Amino acid sequence: MKLNPYIAALPAGYLFAEIAKRVKTYSAAHPDADILKLGIGDVTRPLSRYVADEMAKAAAAMGTPEGFRGYGPDYGYEFLINAIIENDYKPYGVNLDVEEVFISDGAKPDVGNLQELFSPDAVIAVTDPVYPVYVDSNAMAGRLGHYEDGKWSKLCYLPCNAENGFVPEVPKGHVDVIYLCYPNNPTGTVLTREQLKPFVDYARAHDAIIVYDSAYKAFISTPQVPHSIYEVEGADECAIECCSFSKTAGFTGVRCGYMVIPKKLTGDAEGKQVSLNKLWQRRTSTKFNGVSYPVQVAAAAVYAPQGKKEIQESIDAYLENARIIREGLEKAGCTVFGGVDSPYVWMKTPGDMKSWDFFDLLLTRAHVVGTPGEGFGPSGEGYFRLTAFNTKENTIEAVKRIVDVL
Ligand code: PLP
């Protein structure tokens, strides 16, 4: 039986497995160590009470003859699609058609599955450091060549670092797909409309597509920061946008997200211009039977006044933790980025320490776990990610311990 050689050749899912291994080994040798985790990218606060109640009511209705629903629409219920258009796009001057929004079980599945639309020889570009799913899903499809010294031979890396202010340059040569994620995981940085514009111009000039992941847009607190790539003129001709209720509303365990594919978007399939929206419809109706009804009701409840209010309380609590981390480390003389419009703080390791050495130092001396930047790509070396997804008390204590060690 012949297997997919590209999946077989993938480097092991090294980052979080290696972190878990080192934490386990240290804990076993030091059972009394109270280890604080600021490495996790998962939310910790419960769902909004209102949203949870709406989901429970919808689930109960499924047990009645009147309320029962079987297969839903493959692309999502219109009540949720309309709520997304009205709340996530209209206020920012973006008008979408119901057929341009696809409801899914999350942004990770969407960005992972989306590459099925691209030609096997499409050239891919990612910002570096990067959320690993964009890279690995394309590697699994055989697009990235071979992996050597921490780099894929055919992948175009767009470095983001302190030197360029975390503003990537557009690719030098031709690429077919550019993945952008703002607010960014892992760096926590954002781009303005003016900084996004060259990417839209590039994509239009090169007949390329931007995949824009806005999973963290609920954390945007600076007024002029765009919430959607479609706030940039011309993006509706060249960009797909993925978003999720995971970080917005604590749905990491509930599972719901959405993807916008404008009808204007076309690509070349053996010399013919084809609609990506139509291609995704075709792919989705074959491989997906939609998100469960109670979950879509819960997602729609996120946009009700009570849902909005309760969700904002959680976002504000995480942003307060991010502020505590950022300001605490800055006061101690560290160079830090992000953490204003994002739950992630990206710090420069002291004295240009290797990111794994800094990980070990914090684990053993401060009993704090973060994420070494090198795990997110070559340009992550020399940086370290801390997350705001913990309680305020633990965040304050963790920052105090890090500062003491430094
Ligand atoms: N996109 C980015 C940039 C993320 O960091 C994450 C999760 O950490 C996701 C997508 C996953 O989202 P979901 O839970 O909707 O699959």
XYZ file of C-alpha atoms and ligand atoms in Angstrom:
422
model
C 0.000 0.000 0.000
C 1.509 3.342 -1.074
C 1.323 6.142 1.497
C 1.518 9.930 1.146
C 5.302 10.407 1.167
C 4.973 14.090 2.069
C 3.153 13.389 5.325
C 5.598 10.583 6.071
C 8.546 12.970 5.528
C 7.172 15.771 7.733
C 9.353 16.672 10.699
C 7.681 15.548 13.934
C 5.287 18.019 15.611
C 8.269 19.101 17.609
C 7.384 22.338 19.406
C 4.600 21.608 21.891
C 5.633 17.949 22.292
C 9.154 19.062 23.199
C 7.797 21.677 25.635
C 5.567 19.077 27.304
C 8.491 16.651 27.552
C 10.797 19.186 29.196
C 8.079 20.302 31.640
C 7.276 16.692 32.539
C 10.916 15.795 33.136
C 11.447 18.876 35.306
C 8.221 18.298 37.284
C 9.124 14.676 37.939
C 12.478 15.738 39.398
C 10.947 18.697 41.310
C 7.443 17.599 42.370
C 6.970 20.676 44.595
C 7.620 23.202 41.826
C 4.488 25.290 41.188
C 4.783 25.701 37.417
C 2.856 28.545 35.782
C 1.923 28.104 32.138
C 2.122 31.132 29.885
C 2.819 28.999 26.853
C -0.688 27.894 26.014
C -2.644 29.283 23.065
C -5.938 28.002 24.467
C -8.481 30.183 26.237
C -9.135 29.477 29.914
C -12.249 31.481 30.784
C -15.675 29.789 30.478
C -18.145 30.547 27.692
C -20.431 33.527 28.149
C -23.380 32.379 30.295
C -25.800 33.742 27.719
C -24.130 31.911 24.834
C -23.977 28.635 26.800
C -27.696 28.951 27.663
C -28.651 29.588 24.028
C -26.663 26.511 22.981
C -28.374 24.411 25.691
C -31.821 25.628 24.573
C -31.040 24.733 20.944
C -29.796 21.288 21.986
C -32.985 20.706 24.023
C -35.127 21.780 21.059
C -33.491 19.042 18.962
C -35.199 16.544 21.308
C -38.679 17.774 20.365
C -40.690 17.038 17.201
C -40.986 20.775 16.388
C -37.370 21.663 17.108
C -35.604 18.687 15.568
C -33.272 19.422 12.647
C -31.372 16.947 10.505
C -28.626 17.862 8.054
C -28.229 21.616 7.925
C -27.014 23.619 4.936
C -23.434 22.583 4.016
C -22.261 26.190 4.113
C -24.035 27.208 7.324
C -27.420 28.541 8.468
C -28.319 31.955 7.083
C -29.170 33.280 10.563
C -25.479 32.933 11.483
C -24.102 34.098 8.131
C -26.279 37.229 8.315
C -25.178 37.929 11.902
C -21.535 37.703 10.789
C -22.058 40.031 7.822
C -23.998 42.580 9.904
C -21.613 42.603 12.888
C -18.152 41.643 11.670
C -18.145 43.373 8.277
C -20.807 46.084 7.785
C -19.497 48.302 10.622
C -16.127 48.379 8.805
C -17.636 49.349 5.460
C -17.435 45.838 3.985
C -20.512 44.486 2.205
C -20.720 40.747 1.663
C -23.257 38.474 0.033
C -24.594 35.488 2.033
C -23.019 33.165 -0.528
C -19.586 34.590 0.210
C -19.468 33.324 3.821
C -18.930 29.648 4.705
C -19.498 28.420 8.259
C -17.020 25.788 9.441
C -15.756 23.940 12.486
C -12.865 26.380 12.940
C -10.065 28.345 11.362
C -7.488 25.579 11.667
C -9.534 23.159 9.551
C -10.283 25.987 7.086
C -6.708 27.131 6.567
C -5.576 23.502 6.474
C -8.224 22.426 3.955
C -8.126 25.521 1.766
C -4.863 24.487 0.099
C -6.795 21.733 -1.685
C -7.881 24.478 -4.105
C -4.287 25.316 -5.050
C -2.364 23.672 -7.856
C 0.199 21.059 -6.695
C 2.991 23.345 -7.956
C 1.633 26.608 -6.506
C 4.362 28.686 -4.825
C 3.587 29.537 -1.193
C 4.782 32.456 0.940
C 4.443 32.822 4.713
C 5.502 35.450 7.191
C 8.243 34.142 9.461
C 7.702 33.349 12.393
C 4.357 31.766 11.568
C 1.370 29.763 12.805
C 2.632 26.310 11.701
C -0.632 25.085 10.090
C -0.126 27.157 6.900
C 3.257 25.555 6.373
C 2.511 21.975 7.387
C -0.723 21.687 5.386
C 1.127 22.733 2.220
C 4.049 20.442 3.061
C 1.563 17.545 3.330
C 0.410 18.321 -0.213
C 4.013 18.191 -1.468
C 4.368 21.893 -2.346
C 7.297 22.847 -0.167
C 10.213 20.710 -1.366
C 12.547 19.274 1.264
C 13.124 20.332 4.863
C 16.700 21.105 5.827
C 18.233 23.181 8.635
C 14.793 24.304 9.774
C 13.674 25.529 6.327
C 11.589 24.226 3.424
C 13.437 24.501 0.126
C 10.490 25.782 -1.950
C 8.755 27.953 0.649
C 9.100 31.731 0.418
C 9.795 33.118 3.917
C 8.928 36.757 4.659
C 10.912 37.613 7.814
C 9.273 39.679 10.555
C 11.629 40.910 13.235
C 12.568 43.896 15.379
C 14.747 45.253 12.552
C 11.828 45.637 10.117
C 9.342 46.519 12.862
C 7.503 43.217 12.185
C 6.317 44.577 8.848
C 7.027 41.938 6.195
C 8.143 42.887 2.691
C 6.154 41.586 -0.261
C 7.812 38.593 -1.979
C 10.675 39.471 -4.340
C 9.757 36.949 -7.040
C 6.454 35.377 -8.065
C 4.339 33.472 -5.540
C 0.784 32.186 -5.898
C -0.396 32.282 -2.288
C 0.563 34.527 0.645
C -0.604 33.667 4.159
C -1.023 36.658 6.467
C -2.291 36.547 10.050
C -3.197 39.782 11.886
C -3.255 40.352 14.809
C -0.353 37.963 14.506
C 0.274 34.679 16.193
C 2.989 34.401 17.490
C 4.305 38.006 17.524
C 1.119 39.782 18.684
C 1.859 42.591 16.196
C -0.617 44.204 13.782
C -0.475 45.869 10.355
C -2.229 49.063 9.335
C -4.251 49.379 6.130
C -1.293 51.200 4.563
C 1.017 48.312 5.471
C -1.414 45.742 4.058
C -1.929 47.650 0.811
C 1.385 46.543 -0.846
C 0.287 42.914 -0.347
C -3.044 43.566 -2.044
C -1.240 45.395 -4.873
C 1.254 42.531 -5.190
C -1.491 39.889 -5.239
C -3.445 41.743 -7.929
C -0.333 42.284 -10.064
C 0.795 38.643 -9.742
C -2.604 36.955 -9.928
C -1.826 35.670 -6.417
C -4.163 35.003 -3.485
C -3.849 36.265 0.073
C -5.132 33.974 2.803
C -5.842 36.337 5.682
C -6.311 34.764 9.108
C -8.062 37.165 11.475
C -8.640 34.668 14.308
C -7.512 37.276 16.878
C -9.408 40.302 15.562
C -11.590 40.506 18.700
C -8.477 41.659 20.580
C -8.011 44.772 18.429
C -8.275 47.781 20.718
C -6.379 50.426 18.710
C -8.980 52.342 16.654
C -7.192 52.557 13.277
C -6.139 48.886 13.125
C -8.150 47.063 10.420
C -10.437 44.196 11.465
C -10.553 42.733 7.977
C -8.314 42.649 4.902
C -11.385 43.819 2.938
C -10.936 47.251 4.508
C -8.103 47.576 1.975
C -9.310 48.569 -1.470
C -9.079 45.790 -4.038
C -8.749 42.980 -1.476
C -12.095 41.541 -2.558
C -10.393 40.610 -5.841
C -7.491 38.732 -4.266
C -8.110 37.733 -0.626
C -9.787 34.958 1.326
C -10.381 35.630 5.016
C -10.615 33.048 7.810
C -11.935 33.753 11.250
C -13.082 31.808 14.250
C -15.156 32.014 17.401
C -12.351 30.219 19.282
C -10.505 33.244 20.599
C -13.381 35.721 20.162
C -15.801 33.790 22.334
C -13.941 30.885 23.929
C -15.118 28.321 21.337
C -11.873 26.321 21.208
C -13.790 23.299 22.524
C -17.155 24.171 20.943
C -15.742 24.525 17.392
C -17.073 27.125 14.975
C -15.443 29.443 12.484
C -16.038 30.932 9.076
C -14.327 31.709 5.825
C -15.061 34.529 3.379
C -14.448 33.831 -0.309
C -15.602 36.802 -2.423
C -17.306 35.961 -5.697
C -14.907 38.253 -7.539
C -12.001 35.946 -6.745
C -10.816 33.838 -9.648
C -7.795 31.689 -10.374
C -6.291 29.902 -13.325
C -7.166 26.233 -13.850
C -5.357 25.021 -16.974
C -5.842 28.306 -18.796
C -9.427 28.924 -17.665
C -10.401 31.530 -15.056
C -12.425 29.742 -12.361
C -14.321 31.134 -9.348
C -12.714 30.121 -6.036
C -16.081 30.550 -4.336
C -17.580 27.939 -6.673
C -14.607 25.634 -6.213
C -14.926 25.825 -2.413
C -18.689 25.183 -2.627
C -17.966 22.099 -4.716
C -15.281 20.854 -2.358
C -17.312 21.586 0.782
C -20.554 19.968 -0.338
C -18.566 16.810 -1.077
C -16.538 16.640 2.128
C -18.519 18.451 4.828
C -22.015 18.200 6.273
C -22.020 21.452 8.158
C -21.589 22.547 11.765
C -24.129 21.289 14.297
C -27.257 23.394 14.824
C -26.759 24.092 18.579
C -23.221 25.301 17.881
C -24.398 27.682 15.143
C -27.112 29.003 17.486
C -24.399 29.570 20.107
C -22.212 31.383 17.557
C -25.126 33.645 16.576
C -25.717 34.395 20.277
C -22.218 35.896 20.366
C -23.698 38.821 18.394
C -26.728 39.404 20.640
C -26.346 42.398 22.994
C -25.940 40.211 26.104
C -23.523 37.861 24.310
C -21.435 40.789 23.087
C -21.238 42.279 26.569
C -20.159 39.039 28.254
C -17.638 38.190 25.560
C -16.066 41.621 25.808
C -15.524 41.058 29.545
C -13.364 38.011 28.773
C -11.437 39.766 26.003
C -10.780 42.710 28.348
C -9.539 40.339 31.070
C -7.065 38.731 28.651
C -5.960 42.143 27.360
C -5.359 43.248 30.952
C -3.118 40.189 31.446
C -1.266 41.079 28.228
C -0.740 44.610 29.574
C 0.605 43.213 32.857
C 3.114 41.028 30.985
C 4.143 43.770 28.568
C 4.570 46.530 31.119
C 6.171 44.274 33.729
C 8.814 43.073 31.288
C 9.393 46.549 29.844
C 9.979 47.931 33.333
C 12.584 45.205 33.844
C 14.391 46.448 30.714
C 13.166 43.798 28.265
C 12.333 44.523 24.638
C 8.760 43.403 24.017
C 6.323 43.502 21.098
C 2.612 42.818 20.681
C 0.254 42.466 23.621
C -1.777 45.600 22.786
C -4.185 44.292 20.139
C -3.431 40.670 20.885
C -3.230 38.116 23.705
C 0.390 37.384 22.724
C 3.513 39.158 23.949
C 6.678 38.522 21.929
C 9.845 39.310 23.832
C 13.447 39.495 22.741
C 15.462 36.983 24.743
C 17.955 38.732 27.054
C 21.492 38.980 25.687
C 20.472 37.265 22.435
C 20.085 33.978 24.266
C 18.859 31.072 22.134
C 15.120 30.722 22.601
C 15.322 27.145 23.932
C 18.036 28.161 26.427
C 15.749 30.932 27.654
C 12.906 28.413 27.895
C 15.074 26.187 30.119
C 16.155 29.150 32.240
C 12.563 30.235 32.912
C 11.381 26.680 33.550
C 14.114 25.819 36.007
C 14.627 29.179 37.744
C 11.189 30.879 37.539
C 8.962 27.819 37.111
C 7.288 29.615 34.211
C 6.574 28.020 30.836
C 6.502 30.045 27.626
C 7.092 29.150 23.995
C 10.512 29.413 22.318
C 10.299 31.590 19.203
C 12.430 29.228 17.155
C 9.517 26.781 17.156
C 7.551 29.175 14.907
C 10.195 29.451 12.195
C 13.788 30.540 11.603
C 13.112 34.241 12.291
C 11.668 33.323 15.703
C 15.129 32.482 17.049
C 16.115 34.958 19.761
C 12.467 35.600 20.712
C 10.016 34.109 23.192
C 6.182 34.066 23.277
C 4.140 34.610 26.432
C 0.355 34.381 26.394
C -2.343 36.210 28.313
C -4.582 33.134 28.606
C -4.253 32.598 32.349
C -5.763 34.111 35.474
C -4.735 37.614 36.512
C -3.186 36.282 39.733
C -1.052 33.709 37.883
C -0.046 36.297 35.288
C 1.119 38.765 37.951
C 3.012 36.025 39.774
C 4.618 34.717 36.558
C 5.819 38.191 35.536
C 7.237 38.781 39.018
C 9.173 35.517 38.839
C 10.500 36.219 35.322
C 11.631 39.696 36.375
C 13.359 38.255 39.470
C 15.291 35.786 37.317
C 16.303 38.487 34.842
N -5.425 30.643 13.383
C -4.476 31.036 14.241
C -3.534 32.091 13.845
C -4.396 30.443 15.511
O -3.449 30.829 16.361
C -5.309 29.426 15.860
C -5.258 28.765 17.178
O -4.402 28.887 17.976
C -6.257 29.059 14.934
C -6.299 29.671 13.702
C -7.190 27.932 15.232
O -8.476 28.343 15.294
P -9.672 27.320 15.510
O -9.720 26.970 16.955
O -10.838 28.061 15.021
O -9.396 26.097 14.671
